[in-house]
mmCIF file with all atom_site columns, C-alpha atoms in Angstrom:
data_model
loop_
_atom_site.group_PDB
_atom_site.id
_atom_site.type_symbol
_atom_site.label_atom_id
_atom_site.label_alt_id
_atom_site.label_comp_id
_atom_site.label_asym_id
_atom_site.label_entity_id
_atom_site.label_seq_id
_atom_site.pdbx_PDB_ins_code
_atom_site.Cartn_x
_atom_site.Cartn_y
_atom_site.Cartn_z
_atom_site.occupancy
_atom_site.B_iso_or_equiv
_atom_site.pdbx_formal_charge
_atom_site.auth_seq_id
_atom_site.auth_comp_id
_atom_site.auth_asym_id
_atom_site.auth_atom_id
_atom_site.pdbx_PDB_model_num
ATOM 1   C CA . UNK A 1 1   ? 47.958 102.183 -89.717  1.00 73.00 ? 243 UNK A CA 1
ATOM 2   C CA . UNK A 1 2   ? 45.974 99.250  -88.447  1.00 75.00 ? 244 UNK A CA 1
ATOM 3   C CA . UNK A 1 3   ? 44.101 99.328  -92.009  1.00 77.00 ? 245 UNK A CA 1
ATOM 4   C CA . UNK A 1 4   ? 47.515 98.699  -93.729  1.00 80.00 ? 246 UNK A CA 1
ATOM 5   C CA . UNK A 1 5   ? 48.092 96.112  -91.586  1.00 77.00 ? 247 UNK A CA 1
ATOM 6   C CA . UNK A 1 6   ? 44.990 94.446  -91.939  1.00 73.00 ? 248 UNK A CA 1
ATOM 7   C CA . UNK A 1 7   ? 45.921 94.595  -95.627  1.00 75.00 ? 249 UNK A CA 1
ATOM 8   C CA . UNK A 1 8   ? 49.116 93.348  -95.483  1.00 76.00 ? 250 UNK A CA 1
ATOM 9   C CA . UNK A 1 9   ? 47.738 90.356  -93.346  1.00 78.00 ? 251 UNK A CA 1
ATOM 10  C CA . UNK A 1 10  ? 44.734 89.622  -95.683  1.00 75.00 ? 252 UNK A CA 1
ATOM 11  C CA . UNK A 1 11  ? 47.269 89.518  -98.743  1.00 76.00 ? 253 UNK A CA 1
ATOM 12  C CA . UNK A 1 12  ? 48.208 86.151  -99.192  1.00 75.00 ? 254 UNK A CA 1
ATOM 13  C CA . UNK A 1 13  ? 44.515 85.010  -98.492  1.00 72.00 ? 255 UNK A CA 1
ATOM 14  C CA . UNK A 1 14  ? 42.800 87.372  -101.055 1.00 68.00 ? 256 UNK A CA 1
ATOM 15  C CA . UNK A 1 15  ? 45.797 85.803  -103.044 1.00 77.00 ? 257 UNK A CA 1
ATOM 16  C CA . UNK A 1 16  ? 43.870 82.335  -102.746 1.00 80.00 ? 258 UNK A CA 1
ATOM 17  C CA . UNK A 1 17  ? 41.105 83.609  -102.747 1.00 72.00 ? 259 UNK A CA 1
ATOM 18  C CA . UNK A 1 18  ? 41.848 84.805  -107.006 1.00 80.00 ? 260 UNK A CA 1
ATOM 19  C CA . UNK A 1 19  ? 41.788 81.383  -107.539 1.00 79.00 ? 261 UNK A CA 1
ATOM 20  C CA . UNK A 1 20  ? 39.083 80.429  -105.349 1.00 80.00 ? 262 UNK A CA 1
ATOM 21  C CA . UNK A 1 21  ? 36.250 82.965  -105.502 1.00 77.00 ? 263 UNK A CA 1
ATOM 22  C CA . UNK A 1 22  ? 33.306 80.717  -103.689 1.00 85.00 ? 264 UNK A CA 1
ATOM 23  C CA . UNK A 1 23  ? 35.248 79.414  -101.114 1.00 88.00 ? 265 UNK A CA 1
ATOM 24  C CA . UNK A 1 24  ? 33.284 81.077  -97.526  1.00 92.00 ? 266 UNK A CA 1
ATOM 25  C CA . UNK A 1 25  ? 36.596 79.946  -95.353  1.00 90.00 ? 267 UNK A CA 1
ATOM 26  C CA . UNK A 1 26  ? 38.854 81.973  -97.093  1.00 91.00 ? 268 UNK A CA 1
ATOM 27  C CA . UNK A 1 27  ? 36.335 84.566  -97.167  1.00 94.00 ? 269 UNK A CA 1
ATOM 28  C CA . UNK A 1 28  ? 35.436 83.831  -93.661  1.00 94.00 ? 270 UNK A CA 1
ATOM 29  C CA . UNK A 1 29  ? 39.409 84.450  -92.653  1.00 91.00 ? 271 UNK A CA 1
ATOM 30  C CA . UNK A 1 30  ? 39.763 87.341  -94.380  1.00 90.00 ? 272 UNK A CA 1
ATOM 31  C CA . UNK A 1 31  ? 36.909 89.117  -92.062  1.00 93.00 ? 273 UNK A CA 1
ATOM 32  C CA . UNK A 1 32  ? 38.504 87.800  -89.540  1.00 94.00 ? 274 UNK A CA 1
ATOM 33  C CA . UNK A 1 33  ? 41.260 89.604  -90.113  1.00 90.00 ? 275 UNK A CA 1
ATOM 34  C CA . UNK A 1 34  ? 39.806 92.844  -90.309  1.00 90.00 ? 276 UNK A CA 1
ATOM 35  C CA . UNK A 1 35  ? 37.585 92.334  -87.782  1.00 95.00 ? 277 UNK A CA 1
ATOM 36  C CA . UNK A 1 36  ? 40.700 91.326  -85.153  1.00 92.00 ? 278 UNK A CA 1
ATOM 37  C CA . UNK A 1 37  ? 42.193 94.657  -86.433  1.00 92.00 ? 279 UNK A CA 1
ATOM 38  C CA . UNK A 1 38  ? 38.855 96.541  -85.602  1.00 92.00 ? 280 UNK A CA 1
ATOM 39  C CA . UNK A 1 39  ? 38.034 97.147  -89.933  1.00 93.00 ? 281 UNK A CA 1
ATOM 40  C CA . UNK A 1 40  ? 34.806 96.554  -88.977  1.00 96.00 ? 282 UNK A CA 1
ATOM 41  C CA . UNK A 1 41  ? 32.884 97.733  -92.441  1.00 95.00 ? 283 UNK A CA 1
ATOM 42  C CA . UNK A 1 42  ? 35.896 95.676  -94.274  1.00 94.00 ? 284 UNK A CA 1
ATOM 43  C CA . UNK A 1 43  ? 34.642 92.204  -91.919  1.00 95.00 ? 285 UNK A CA 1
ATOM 44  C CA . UNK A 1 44  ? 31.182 92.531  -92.752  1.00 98.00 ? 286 UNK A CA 1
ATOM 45  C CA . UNK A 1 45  ? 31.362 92.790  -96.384  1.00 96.00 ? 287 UNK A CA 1
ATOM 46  C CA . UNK A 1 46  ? 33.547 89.514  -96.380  1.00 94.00 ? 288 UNK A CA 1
ATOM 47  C CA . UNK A 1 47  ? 31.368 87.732  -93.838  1.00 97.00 ? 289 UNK A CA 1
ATOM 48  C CA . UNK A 1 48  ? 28.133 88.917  -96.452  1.00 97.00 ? 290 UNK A CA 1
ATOM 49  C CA . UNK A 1 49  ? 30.117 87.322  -99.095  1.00 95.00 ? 291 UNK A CA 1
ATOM 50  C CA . UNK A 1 50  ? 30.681 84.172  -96.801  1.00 96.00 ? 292 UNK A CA 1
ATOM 51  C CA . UNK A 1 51  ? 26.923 83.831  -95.850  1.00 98.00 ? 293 UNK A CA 1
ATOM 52  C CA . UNK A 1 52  ? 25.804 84.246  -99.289  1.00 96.00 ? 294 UNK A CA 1
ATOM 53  C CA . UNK A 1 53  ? 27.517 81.049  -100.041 1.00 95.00 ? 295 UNK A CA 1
ATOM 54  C CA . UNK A 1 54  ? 27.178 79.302  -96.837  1.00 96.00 ? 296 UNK A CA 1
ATOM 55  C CA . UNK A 1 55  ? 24.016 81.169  -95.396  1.00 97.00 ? 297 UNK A CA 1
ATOM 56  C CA . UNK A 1 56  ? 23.848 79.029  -91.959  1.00 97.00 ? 298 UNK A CA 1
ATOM 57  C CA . UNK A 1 57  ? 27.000 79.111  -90.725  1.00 97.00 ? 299 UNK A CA 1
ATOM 58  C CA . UNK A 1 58  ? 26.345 80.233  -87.587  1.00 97.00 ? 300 UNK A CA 1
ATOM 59  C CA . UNK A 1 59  ? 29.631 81.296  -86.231  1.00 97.00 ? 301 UNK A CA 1
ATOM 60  C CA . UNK A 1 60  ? 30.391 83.620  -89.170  1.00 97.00 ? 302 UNK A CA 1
ATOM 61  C CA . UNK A 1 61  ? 27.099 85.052  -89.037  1.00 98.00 ? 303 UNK A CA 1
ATOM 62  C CA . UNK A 1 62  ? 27.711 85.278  -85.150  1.00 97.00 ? 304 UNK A CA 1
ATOM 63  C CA . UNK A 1 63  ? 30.751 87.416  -85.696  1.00 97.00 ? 305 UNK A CA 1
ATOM 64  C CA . UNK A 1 64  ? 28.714 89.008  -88.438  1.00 98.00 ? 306 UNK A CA 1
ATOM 65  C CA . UNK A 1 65  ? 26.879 90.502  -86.134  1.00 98.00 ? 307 UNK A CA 1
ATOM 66  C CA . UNK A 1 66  ? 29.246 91.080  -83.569  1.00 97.00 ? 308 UNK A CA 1
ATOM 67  C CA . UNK A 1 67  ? 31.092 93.233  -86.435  1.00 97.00 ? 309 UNK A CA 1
ATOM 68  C CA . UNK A 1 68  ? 27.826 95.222  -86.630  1.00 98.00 ? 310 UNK A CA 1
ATOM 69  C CA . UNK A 1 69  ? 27.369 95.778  -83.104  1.00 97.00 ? 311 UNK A CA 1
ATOM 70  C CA . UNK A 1 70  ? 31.010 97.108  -82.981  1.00 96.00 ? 312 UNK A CA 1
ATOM 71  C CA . UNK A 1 71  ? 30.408 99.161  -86.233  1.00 96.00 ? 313 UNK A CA 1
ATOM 72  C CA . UNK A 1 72  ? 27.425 100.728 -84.106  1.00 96.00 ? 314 UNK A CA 1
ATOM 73  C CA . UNK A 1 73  ? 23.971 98.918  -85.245  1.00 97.00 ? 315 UNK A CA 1
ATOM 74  C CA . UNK A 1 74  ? 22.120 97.380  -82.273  1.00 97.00 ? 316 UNK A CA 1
ATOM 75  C CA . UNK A 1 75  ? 19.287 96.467  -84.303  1.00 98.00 ? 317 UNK A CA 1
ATOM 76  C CA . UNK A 1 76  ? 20.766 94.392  -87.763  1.00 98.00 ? 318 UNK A CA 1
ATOM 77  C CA . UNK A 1 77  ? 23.122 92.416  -85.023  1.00 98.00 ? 319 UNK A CA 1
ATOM 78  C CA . UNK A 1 78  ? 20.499 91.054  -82.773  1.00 98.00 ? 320 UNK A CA 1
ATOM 79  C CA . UNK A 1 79  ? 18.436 90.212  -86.134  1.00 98.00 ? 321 UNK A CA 1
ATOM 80  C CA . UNK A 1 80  ? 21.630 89.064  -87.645  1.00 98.00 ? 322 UNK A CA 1
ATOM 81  C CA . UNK A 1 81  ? 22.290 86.738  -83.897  1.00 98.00 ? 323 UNK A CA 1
ATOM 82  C CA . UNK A 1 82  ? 18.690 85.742  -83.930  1.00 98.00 ? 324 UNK A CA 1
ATOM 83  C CA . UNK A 1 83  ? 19.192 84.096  -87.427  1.00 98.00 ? 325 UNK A CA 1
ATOM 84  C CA . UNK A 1 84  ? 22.128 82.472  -85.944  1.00 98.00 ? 326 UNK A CA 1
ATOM 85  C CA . UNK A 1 85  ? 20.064 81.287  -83.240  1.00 98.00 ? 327 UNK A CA 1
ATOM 86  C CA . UNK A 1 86  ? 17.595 80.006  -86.062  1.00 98.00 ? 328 UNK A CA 1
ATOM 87  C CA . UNK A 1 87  ? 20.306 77.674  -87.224  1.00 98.00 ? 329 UNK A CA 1
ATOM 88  C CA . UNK A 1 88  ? 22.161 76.613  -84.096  1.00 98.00 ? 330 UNK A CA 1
ATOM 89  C CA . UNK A 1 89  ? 19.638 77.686  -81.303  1.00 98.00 ? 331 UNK A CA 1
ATOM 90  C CA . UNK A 1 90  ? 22.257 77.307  -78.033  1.00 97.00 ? 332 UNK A CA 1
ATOM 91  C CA . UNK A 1 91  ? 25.157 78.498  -79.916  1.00 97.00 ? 333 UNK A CA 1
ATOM 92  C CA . UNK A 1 92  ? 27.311 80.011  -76.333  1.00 97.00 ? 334 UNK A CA 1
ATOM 93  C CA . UNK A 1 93  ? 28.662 82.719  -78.270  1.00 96.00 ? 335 UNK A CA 1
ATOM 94  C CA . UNK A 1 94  ? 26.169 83.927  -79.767  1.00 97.00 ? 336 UNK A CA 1
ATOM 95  C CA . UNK A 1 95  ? 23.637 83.683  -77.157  1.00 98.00 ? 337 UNK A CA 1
ATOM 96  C CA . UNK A 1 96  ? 26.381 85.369  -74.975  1.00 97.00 ? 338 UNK A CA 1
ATOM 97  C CA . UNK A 1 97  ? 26.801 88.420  -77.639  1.00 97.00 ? 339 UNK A CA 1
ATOM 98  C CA . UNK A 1 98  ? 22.925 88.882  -77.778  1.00 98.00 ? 340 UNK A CA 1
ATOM 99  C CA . UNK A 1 99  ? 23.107 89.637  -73.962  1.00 97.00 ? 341 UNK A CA 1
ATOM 100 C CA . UNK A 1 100 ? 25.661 92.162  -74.138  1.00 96.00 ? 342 UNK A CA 1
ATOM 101 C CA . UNK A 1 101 ? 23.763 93.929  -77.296  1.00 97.00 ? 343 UNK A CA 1
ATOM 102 C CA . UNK A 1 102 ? 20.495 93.704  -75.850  1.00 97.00 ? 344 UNK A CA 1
ATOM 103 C CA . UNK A 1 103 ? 21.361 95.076  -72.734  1.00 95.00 ? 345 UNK A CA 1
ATOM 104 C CA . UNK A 1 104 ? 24.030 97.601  -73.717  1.00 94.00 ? 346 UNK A CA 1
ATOM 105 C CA . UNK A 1 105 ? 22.901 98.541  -77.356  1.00 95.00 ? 347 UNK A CA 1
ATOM 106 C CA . UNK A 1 106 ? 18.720 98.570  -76.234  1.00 95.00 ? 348 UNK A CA 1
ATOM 107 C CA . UNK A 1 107 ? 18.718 98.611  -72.738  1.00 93.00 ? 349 UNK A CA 1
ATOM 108 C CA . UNK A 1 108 ? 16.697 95.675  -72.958  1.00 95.00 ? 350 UNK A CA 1
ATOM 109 C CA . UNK A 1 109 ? 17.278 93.757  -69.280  1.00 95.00 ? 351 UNK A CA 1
ATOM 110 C CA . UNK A 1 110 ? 14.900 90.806  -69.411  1.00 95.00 ? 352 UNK A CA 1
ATOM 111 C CA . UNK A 1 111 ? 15.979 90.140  -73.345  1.00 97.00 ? 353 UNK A CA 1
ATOM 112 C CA . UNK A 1 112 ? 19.644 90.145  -72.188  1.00 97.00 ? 354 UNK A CA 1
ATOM 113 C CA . UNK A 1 113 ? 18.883 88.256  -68.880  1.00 96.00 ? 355 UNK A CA 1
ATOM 114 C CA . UNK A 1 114 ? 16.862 85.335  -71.118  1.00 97.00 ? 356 UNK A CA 1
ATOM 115 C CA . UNK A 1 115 ? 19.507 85.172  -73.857  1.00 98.00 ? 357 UNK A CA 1
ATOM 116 C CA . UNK A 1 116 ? 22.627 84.601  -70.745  1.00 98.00 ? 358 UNK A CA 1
ATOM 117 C CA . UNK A 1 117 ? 20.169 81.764  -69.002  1.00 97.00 ? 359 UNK A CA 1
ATOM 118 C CA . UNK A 1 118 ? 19.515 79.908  -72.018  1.00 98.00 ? 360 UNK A CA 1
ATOM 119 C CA . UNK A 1 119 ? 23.483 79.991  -72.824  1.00 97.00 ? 361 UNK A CA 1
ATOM 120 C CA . UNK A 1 120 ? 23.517 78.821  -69.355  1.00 97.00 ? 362 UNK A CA 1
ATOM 121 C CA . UNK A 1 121 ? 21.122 76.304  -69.272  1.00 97.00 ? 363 UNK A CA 1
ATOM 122 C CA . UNK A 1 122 ? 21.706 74.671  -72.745  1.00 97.00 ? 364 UNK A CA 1
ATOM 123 C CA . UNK A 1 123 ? 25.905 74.625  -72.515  1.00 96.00 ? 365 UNK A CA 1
ATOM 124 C CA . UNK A 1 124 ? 26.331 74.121  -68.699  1.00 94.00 ? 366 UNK A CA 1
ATOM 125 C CA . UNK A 1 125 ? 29.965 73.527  -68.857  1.00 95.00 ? 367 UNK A CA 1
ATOM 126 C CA . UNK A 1 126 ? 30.221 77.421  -70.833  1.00 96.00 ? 368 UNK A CA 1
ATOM 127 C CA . UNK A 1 127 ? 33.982 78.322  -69.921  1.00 95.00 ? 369 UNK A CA 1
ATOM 128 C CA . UNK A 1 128 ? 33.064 81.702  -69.413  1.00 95.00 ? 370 UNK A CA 1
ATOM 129 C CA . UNK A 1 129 ? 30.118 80.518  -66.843  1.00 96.00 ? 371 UNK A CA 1
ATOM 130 C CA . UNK A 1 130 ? 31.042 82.716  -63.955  1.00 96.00 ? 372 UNK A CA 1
ATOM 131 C CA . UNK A 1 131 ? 31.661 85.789  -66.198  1.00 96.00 ? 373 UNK A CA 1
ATOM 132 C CA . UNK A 1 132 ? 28.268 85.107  -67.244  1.00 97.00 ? 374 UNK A CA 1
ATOM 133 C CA . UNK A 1 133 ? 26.781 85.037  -63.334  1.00 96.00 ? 375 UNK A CA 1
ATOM 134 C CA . UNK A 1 134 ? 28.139 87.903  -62.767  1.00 96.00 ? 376 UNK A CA 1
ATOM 135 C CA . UNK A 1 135 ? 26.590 89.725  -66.207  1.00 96.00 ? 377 UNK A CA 1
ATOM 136 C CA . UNK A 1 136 ? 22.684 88.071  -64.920  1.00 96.00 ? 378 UNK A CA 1
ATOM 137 C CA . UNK A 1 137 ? 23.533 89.687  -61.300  1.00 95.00 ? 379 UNK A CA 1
ATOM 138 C CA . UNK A 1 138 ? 24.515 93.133  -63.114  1.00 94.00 ? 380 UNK A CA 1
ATOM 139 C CA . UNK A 1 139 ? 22.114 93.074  -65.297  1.00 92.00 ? 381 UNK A CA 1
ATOM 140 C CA . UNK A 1 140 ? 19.014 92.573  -62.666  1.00 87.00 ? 382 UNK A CA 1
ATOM 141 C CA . UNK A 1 141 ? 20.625 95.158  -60.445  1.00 87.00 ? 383 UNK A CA 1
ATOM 142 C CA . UNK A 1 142 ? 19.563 97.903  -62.931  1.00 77.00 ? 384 UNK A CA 1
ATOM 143 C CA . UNK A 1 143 ? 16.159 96.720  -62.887  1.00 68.00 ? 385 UNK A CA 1
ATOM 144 C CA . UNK A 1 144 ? 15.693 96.076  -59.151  1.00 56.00 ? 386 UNK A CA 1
ATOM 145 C CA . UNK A 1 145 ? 15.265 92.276  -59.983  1.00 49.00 ? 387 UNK A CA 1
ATOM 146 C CA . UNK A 1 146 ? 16.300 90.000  -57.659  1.00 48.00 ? 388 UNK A CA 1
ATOM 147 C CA . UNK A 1 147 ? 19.200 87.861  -58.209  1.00 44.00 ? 389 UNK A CA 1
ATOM 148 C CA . UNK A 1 148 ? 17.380 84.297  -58.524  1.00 43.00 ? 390 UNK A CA 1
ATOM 149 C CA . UNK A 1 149 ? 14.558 85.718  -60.596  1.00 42.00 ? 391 UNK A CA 1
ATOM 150 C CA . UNK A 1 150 ? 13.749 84.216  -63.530  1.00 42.00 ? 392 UNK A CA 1
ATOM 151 C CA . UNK A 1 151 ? 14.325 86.151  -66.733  1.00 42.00 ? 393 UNK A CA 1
ATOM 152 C CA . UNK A 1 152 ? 10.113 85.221  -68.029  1.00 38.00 ? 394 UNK A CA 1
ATOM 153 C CA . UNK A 1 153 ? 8.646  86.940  -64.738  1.00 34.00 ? 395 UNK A CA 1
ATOM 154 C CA . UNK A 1 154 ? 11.356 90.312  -64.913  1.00 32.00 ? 396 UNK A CA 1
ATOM 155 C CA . UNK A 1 155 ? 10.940 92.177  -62.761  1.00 31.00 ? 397 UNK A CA 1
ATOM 156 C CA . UNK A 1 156 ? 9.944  90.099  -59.720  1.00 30.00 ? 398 UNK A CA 1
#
């Protein structure tokens, strides 16, 4: 059901996209489109087709990644966020997606904790700020860390 609809939506693009084989935004929005309708497989081959023309576009190899997570592979989507990172080091979202996947995908606390504080540090206006806080605080918790410990000396 949602794949139908995913297909319906992604029509009119892969229409455009006939006549316009190279272009990475239209390839970009049509893995968008399956990845907002959870298609995850069907989002990552469009966003590979996107990065193989536009290789450092960090916020399609961001969601990428994220796509990967979500299609179960802790391991490609921090590689795939760390090349991100190698293009756009203090990218918020994607620093913000590495925490969750290090810490939920590879129980990795003090990777998670580091990734959240340099989001933190290098966009300190981040809307999501607080939500952020509150992921450091949780995170620590599970590893007996004290809340104003510094990720580099986990655990204190």
């Amino acid at each position: 059901q949602t794949k139908k609809m995913a297909d319906v939506s992604a029509a009119p693009v892969l229409e455009k996209l006939k006549a316009d084989p190279g272009n990475s935004g239209l390839l970009a929005n049509i893995g968008n489109i399956y990845y907002d309708t959870q298609q995850y497989p069907e989002a990552i081959g469009y966003y590979r087709r996107a990065l193989q023309i536009q290789p450092a576009d960090a916020a399609v190899r961001t969601d990428m990644a994220t796509a990967i997570w979500y299609a179960g592979d802790a391991d490609t989507a921090i590689a795939e966020f760390n090349k991100s990172l190698s293009y756009e080091p203090t990218r918020a979202n994607t620093l913000f997606n590495l925490g969750i996947v290090k810490w939920q995908g590879k129980m990795d606390i003090p990777g998670a904790v580091a990734a959240w504080q340099k989001l933190l540090e290098a966009n300190p206006n981040y809307e999501g700020k607080e939500k952020v806080k509150e992921l450091i605080a949780q995170a620590k918790k599970h590893t007996g860390v004290k809340p104003g410990a510094q990720a580099k000396g986990l655990p204190e």
